[in-house]
Coordinates of C-alpha atoms in Angstrom, one line a residue:
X1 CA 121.9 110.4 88.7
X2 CA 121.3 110.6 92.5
X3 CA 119.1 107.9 93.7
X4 CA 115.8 109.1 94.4
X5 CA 113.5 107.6 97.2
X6 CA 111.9 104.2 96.7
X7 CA 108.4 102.9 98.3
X8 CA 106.6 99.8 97.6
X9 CA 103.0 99.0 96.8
X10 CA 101.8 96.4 98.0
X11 CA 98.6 94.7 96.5
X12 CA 97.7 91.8 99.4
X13 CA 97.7 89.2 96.7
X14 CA 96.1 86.0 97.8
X15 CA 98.2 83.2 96.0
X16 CA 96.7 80.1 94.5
X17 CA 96.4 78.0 97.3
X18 CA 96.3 80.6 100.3
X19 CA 93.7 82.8 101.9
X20 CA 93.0 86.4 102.8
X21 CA 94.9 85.6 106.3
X22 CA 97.6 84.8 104.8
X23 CA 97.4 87.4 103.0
X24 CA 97.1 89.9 105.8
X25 CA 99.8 88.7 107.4
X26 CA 101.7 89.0 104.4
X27 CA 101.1 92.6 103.8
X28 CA 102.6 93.0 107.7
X29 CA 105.3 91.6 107.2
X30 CA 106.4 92.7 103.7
X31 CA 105.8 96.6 105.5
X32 CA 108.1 95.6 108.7
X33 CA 110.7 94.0 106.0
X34 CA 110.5 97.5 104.1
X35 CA 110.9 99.5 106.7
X36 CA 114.0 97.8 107.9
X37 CA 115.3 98.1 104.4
X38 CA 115.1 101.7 104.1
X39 CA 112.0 102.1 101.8
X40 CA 109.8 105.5 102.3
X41 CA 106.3 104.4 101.8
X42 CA 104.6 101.2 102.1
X43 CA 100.9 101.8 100.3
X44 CA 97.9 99.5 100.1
X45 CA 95.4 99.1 97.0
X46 CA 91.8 99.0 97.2
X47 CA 90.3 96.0 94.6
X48 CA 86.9 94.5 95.3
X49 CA 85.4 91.2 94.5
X50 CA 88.9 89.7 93.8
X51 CA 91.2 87.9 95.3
X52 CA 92.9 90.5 97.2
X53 CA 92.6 91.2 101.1
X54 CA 93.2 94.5 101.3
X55 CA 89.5 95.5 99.8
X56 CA 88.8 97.3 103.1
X57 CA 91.7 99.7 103.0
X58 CA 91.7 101.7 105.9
X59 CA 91.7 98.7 107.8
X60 CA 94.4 97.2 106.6
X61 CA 96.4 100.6 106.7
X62 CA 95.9 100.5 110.5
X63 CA 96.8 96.7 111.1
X64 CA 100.8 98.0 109.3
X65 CA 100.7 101.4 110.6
X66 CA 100.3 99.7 114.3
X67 CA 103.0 97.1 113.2
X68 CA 105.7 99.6 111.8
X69 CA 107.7 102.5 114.0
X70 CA 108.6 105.2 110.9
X71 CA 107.5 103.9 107.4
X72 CA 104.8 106.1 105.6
X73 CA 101.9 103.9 105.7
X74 CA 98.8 104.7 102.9
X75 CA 96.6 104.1 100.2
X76 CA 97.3 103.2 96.6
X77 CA 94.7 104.5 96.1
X78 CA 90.5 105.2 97.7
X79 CA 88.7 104.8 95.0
X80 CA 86.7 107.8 96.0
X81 CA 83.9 107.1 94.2
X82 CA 82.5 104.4 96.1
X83 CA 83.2 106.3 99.0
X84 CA 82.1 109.5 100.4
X85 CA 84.8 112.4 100.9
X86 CA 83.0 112.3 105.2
X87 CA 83.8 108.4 105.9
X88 CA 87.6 108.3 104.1
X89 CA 88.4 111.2 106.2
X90 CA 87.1 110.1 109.1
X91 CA 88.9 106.4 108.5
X92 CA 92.3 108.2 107.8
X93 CA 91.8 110.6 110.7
X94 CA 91.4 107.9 113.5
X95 CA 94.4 106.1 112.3
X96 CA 96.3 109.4 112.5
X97 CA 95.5 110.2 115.9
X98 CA 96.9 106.7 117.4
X99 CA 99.8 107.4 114.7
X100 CA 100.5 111.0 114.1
X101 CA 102.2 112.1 110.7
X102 CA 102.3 109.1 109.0
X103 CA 99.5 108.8 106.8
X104 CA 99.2 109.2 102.6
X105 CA 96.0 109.6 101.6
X106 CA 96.1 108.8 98.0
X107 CA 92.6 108.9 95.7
X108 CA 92.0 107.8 92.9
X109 CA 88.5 108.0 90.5
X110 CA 88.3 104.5 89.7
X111 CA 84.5 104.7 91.2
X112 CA 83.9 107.4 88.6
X113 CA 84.8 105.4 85.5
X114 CA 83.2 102.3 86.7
X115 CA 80.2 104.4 87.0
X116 CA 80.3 106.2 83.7
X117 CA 80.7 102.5 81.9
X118 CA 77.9 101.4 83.5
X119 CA 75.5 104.4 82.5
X120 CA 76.9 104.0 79.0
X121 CA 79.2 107.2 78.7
X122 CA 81.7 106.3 76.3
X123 CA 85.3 108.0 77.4
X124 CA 86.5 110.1 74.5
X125 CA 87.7 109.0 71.4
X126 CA 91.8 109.1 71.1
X127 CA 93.8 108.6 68.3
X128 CA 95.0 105.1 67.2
X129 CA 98.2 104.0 68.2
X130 CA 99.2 100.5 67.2
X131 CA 103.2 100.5 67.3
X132 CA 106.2 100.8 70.4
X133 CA 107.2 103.8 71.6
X134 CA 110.7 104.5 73.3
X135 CA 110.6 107.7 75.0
X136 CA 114.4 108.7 76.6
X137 CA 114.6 104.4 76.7
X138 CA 111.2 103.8 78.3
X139 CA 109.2 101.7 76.5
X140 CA 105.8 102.8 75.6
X141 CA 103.4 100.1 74.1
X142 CA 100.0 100.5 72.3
X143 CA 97.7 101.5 74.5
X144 CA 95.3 98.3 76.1
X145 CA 91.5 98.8 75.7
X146 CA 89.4 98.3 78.3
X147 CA 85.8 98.3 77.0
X148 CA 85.3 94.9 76.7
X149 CA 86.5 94.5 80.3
X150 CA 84.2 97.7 81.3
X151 CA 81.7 96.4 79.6
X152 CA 81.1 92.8 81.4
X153 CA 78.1 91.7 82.8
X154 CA 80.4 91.2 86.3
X155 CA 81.4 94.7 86.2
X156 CA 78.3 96.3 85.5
X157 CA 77.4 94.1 88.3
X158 CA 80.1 95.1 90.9
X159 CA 79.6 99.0 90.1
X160 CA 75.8 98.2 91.1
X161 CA 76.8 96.7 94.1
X162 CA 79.5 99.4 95.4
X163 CA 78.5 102.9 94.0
X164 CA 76.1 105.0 96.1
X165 CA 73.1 106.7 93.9
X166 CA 74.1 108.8 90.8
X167 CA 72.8 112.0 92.7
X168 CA 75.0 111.2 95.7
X169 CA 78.0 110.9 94.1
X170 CA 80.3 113.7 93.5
X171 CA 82.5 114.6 91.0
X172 CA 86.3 113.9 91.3
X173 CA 87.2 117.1 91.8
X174 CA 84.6 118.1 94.1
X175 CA 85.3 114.9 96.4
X176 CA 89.0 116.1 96.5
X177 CA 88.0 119.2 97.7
X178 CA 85.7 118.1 100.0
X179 CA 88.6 116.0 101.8
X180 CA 91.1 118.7 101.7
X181 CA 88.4 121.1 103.5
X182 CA 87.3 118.6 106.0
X183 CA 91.6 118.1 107.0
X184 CA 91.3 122.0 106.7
X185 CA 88.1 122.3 109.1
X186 CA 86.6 124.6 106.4
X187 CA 84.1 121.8 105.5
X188 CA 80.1 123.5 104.8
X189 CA 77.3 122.1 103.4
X190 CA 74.5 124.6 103.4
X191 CA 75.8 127.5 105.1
X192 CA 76.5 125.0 108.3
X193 CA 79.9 124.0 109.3
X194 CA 80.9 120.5 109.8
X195 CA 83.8 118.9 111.8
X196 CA 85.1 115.4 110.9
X197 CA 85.7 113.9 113.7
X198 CA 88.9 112.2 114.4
X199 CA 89.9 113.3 110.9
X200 CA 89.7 117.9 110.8
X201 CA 93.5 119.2 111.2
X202 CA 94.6 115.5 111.2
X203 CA 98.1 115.4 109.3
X204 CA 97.4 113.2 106.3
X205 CA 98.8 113.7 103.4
X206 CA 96.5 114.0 100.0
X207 CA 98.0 112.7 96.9
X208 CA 96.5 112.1 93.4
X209 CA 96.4 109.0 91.5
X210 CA 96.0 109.1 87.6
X211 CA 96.9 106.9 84.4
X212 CA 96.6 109.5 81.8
X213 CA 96.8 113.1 80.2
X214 CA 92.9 113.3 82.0
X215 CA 91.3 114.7 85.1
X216 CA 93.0 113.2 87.5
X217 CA 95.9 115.0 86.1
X218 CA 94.7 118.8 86.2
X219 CA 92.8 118.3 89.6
X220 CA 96.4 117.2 91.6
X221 CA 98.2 120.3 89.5
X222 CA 95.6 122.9 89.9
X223 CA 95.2 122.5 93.4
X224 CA 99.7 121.7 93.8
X225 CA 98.6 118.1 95.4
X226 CA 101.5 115.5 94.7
X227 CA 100.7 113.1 91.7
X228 CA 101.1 109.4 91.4
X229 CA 101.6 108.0 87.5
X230 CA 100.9 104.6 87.0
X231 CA 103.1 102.9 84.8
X232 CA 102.2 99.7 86.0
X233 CA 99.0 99.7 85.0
X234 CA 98.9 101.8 82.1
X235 CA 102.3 102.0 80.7
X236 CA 101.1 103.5 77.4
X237 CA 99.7 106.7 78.9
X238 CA 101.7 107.3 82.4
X239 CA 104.3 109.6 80.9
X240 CA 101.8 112.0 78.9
X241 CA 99.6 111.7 82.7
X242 CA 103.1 113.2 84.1
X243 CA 103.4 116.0 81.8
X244 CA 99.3 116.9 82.2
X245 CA 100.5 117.2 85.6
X246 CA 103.2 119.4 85.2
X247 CA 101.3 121.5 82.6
X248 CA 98.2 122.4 85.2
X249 CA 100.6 122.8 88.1
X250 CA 99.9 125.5 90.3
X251 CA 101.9 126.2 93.4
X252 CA 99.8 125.8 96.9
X253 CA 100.8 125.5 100.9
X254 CA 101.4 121.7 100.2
X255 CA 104.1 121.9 97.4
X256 CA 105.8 125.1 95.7
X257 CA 107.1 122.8 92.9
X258 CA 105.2 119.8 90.7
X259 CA 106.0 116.3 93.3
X260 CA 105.8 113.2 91.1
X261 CA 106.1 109.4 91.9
X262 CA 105.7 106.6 89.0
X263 CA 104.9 103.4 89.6
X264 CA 106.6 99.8 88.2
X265 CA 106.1 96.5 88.4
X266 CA 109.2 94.1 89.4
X267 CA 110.7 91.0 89.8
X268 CA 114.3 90.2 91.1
X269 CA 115.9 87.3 92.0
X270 CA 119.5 86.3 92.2
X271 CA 119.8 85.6 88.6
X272 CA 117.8 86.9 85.4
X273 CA 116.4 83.3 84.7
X274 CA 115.2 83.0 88.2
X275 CA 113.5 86.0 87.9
X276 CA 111.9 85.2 84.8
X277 CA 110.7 81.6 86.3
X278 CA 109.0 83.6 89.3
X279 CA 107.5 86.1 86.7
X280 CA 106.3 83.6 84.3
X281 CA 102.5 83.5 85.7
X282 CA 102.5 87.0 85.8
X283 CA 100.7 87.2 82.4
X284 CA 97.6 84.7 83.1
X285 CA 97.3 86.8 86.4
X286 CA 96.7 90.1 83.6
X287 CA 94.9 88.3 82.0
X288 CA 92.7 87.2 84.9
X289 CA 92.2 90.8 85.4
X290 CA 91.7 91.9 81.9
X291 CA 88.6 88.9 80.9
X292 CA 86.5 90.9 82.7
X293 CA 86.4 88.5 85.6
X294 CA 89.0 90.1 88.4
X295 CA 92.2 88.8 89.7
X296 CA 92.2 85.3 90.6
X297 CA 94.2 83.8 93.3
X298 CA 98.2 84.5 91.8
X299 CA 99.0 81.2 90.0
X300 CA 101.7 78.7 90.9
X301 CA 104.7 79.1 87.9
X302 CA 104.6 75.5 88.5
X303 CA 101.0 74.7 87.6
X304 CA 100.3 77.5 85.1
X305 CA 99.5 77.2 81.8
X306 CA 101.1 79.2 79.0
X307 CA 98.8 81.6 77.4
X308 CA 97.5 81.4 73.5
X309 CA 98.9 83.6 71.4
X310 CA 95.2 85.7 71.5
X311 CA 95.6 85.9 75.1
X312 CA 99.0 86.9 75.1
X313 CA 98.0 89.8 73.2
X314 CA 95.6 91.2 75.7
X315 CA 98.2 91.4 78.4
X316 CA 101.2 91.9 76.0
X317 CA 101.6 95.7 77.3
X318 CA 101.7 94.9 81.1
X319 CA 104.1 92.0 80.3
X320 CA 106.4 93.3 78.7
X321 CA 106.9 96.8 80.9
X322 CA 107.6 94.7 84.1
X323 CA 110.9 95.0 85.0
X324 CA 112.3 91.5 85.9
X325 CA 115.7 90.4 86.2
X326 CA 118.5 90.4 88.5
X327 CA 119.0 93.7 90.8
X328 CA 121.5 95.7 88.6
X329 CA 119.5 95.4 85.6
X330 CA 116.3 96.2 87.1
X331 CA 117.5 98.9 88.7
X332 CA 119.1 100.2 85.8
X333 CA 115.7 100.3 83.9
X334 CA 114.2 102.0 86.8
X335 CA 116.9 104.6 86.8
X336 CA 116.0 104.9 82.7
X337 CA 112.1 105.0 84.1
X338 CA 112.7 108.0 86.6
X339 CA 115.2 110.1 84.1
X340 CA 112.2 109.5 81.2
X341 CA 109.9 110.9 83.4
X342 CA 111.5 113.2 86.0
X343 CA 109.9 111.1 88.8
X344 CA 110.7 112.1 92.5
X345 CA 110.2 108.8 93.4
X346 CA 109.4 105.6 92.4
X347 CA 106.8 102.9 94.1
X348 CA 107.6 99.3 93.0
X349 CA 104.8 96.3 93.4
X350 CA 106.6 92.7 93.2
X351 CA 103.8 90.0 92.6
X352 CA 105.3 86.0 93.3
X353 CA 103.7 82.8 93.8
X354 CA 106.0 82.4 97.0
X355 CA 105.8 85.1 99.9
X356 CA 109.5 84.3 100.5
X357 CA 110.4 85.3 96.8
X358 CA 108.2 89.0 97.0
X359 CA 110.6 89.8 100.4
X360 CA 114.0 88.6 98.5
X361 CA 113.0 90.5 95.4
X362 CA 112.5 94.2 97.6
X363 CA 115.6 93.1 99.8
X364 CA 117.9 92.7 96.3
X365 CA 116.1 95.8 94.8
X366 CA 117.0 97.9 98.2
X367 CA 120.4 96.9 98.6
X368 CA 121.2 97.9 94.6
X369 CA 119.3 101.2 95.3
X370 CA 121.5 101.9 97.8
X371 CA 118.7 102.5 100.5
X372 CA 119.8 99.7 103.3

């Protein structure tokens, strides 16, 4: 199998005993180190309320674009709902005209879901799955369920804090196409034409986020945007997200063929028990996530305690679809990931403790790949 591109997602961790500079700084560095390496894309994720720094997105997009030469800088992804389509246009449009052609725009309607929770919407019933999966070697676990998470008093409380009014907010598809008209300069509200500007004709590129065989799906193929499956995050549904994809696809000026990158979580070290050490406070960081609380600062291997057997169950999905290990193996199982799911490309996030350990862990991957 030819080696398909490789990008890297980066998620500004703040680690137990740091702070959002060091963060920051982090995240510059860890995009200079990947361009040098040879990856394509360096993306940022938007989290609020958690101990992240890279909440504010667009800013931290324009602290690596200005920092890099060629890497593909972007977002992983606006969470478009607590946005509207007028200011994430205009964010990714004053970046691009300081640094022409190397934006990714990627969206994602994480806002949406938040907001339907909070109203009291239950998402649709699915069947029960309660047993593994292999699909062409790629495992696929029980699906997690988030309604308990969903359902905290903290998250009904962020959602409060971060949407816009009900009757302001858009549907996904509608914001999507809102953004793509106001790159296109066909934006109207009214009968009245409106120019975003820096942002109309500005040469971002769209792409779709999505976890499952859902909207986010059919929006990116009906309108031929590139598509972003995360396996990272929801290993249990990402593959039947890729073939939604494929199944609404409809050919448009930005693609003539479906365009789809998957995303992994990984580890590598010099040795597979190395890599395990570095990976071992991985699962409390899940779980962090998964209480309902948020992510907490990314715990010290050294200091961490193991998790019960209850709370290794919530985060038993996640755990056990990282791919950790030295860089033959993971790369092997990222090979298996991109064949299982015809993937153009694949976007890796490495998570450590150490700073040090995330920029070995892309350097061993990269050299492997065959990309440096």
């Amino acid at each position: 199998m030819t080696a398909i591109p490789l990008s890297v997602l980066d998620l500004s961790p703040i680690s137990q005993g740091g702070t959002p500079t060091d963060a920051l700084r982090n995240s510059v560095r860890l995009a200079q180190h990947a361009e040098s390496l040879g990856y394509k894309r360096f993306w940022l994720a938007e989290h609020h309320f958690v101990a992240v720094a890279s909440s504010s997105t667009p800013t931290a997009i324009a602290l690596v674009t200005a920092a890099t030469d060629r890497i593909r800088v972007g977002a992983a992804a606006v969470q478009i709902g607590f946005h509207t389509p007028v200011s994430v246009v205009e964010a990714f449009g004053t970046i691009d005209a300081l640094h022409p052609g190397r934006l990714d725009l990627g969206l994602g309607r994480s806002g949406q879901r938040r907001a339907e929770a909070t109203a009291g919407s239950a998402p649709p019933r699915r069947p029960t799955v309660t047993d593994d999966r292999l699909v062409d070697g790629v495992l696929v676990p029980p699906p997690f369920s988030a309604a308990k998470q969903l359902g905290s008093p903290r998250m009904a409380a962020a959602a409060t804090a971060l949407l816009p009014p009900p009757a302001q907010q858009p549907d996904f598809a509608e914001a999507v196409d809102d953004v793509l008209a106001l790159l296109a300069g066909t934006f109207e509200v009214g009968g009245e034409h409106f120019s975003a500007v820096p942002g109309e004709h500005a040469e971002v590129e769209v792409w779709v986020f999505g976890s499952s065989r859902g909207q986010s799906a059919e929006v990116a193929g009906r309108r031929g945007l590139p598509f972003v499956a995360s396996y990272h995050i929801t290993p249990s549904t990402a593959l039947d997200a890729v073939a939604a994809y494929r199944d609404a696809f409809v050919p448009s000026e930005t693609l003539a063929e479906p365009y789809v990158v998957v995303s992994a979580d990984v580890v590598v070290a010099d040795d597979d028990a190395t890599a395990r050490e570095l990976a071992s406070s991985f699962g409390p960081w899940v779980h962090s996530i998964r209480a309902g609380g948020g992510a907490v600062p990314y715990p010290d291997p050294a200091v961490t305690e193991p998790l019960t057997e209850a709370q290794q169950a919530v985060v038993d999905d996640r755990v056990r679809t990282q791919f950790v290990g030295d860089a033959p193996s993971v790369a092997d199982g990222l090979r298996t990931l991109a064949a299982a799911t015809g993937a153009d490309e694949l976007v890796v996030t490495s998570v450590t403790h150490g700073f040090d350990d995330r920029l070995r862990s892309h350097e061993l991957l990269a050299k492997e790949w065959g990309l440096a």
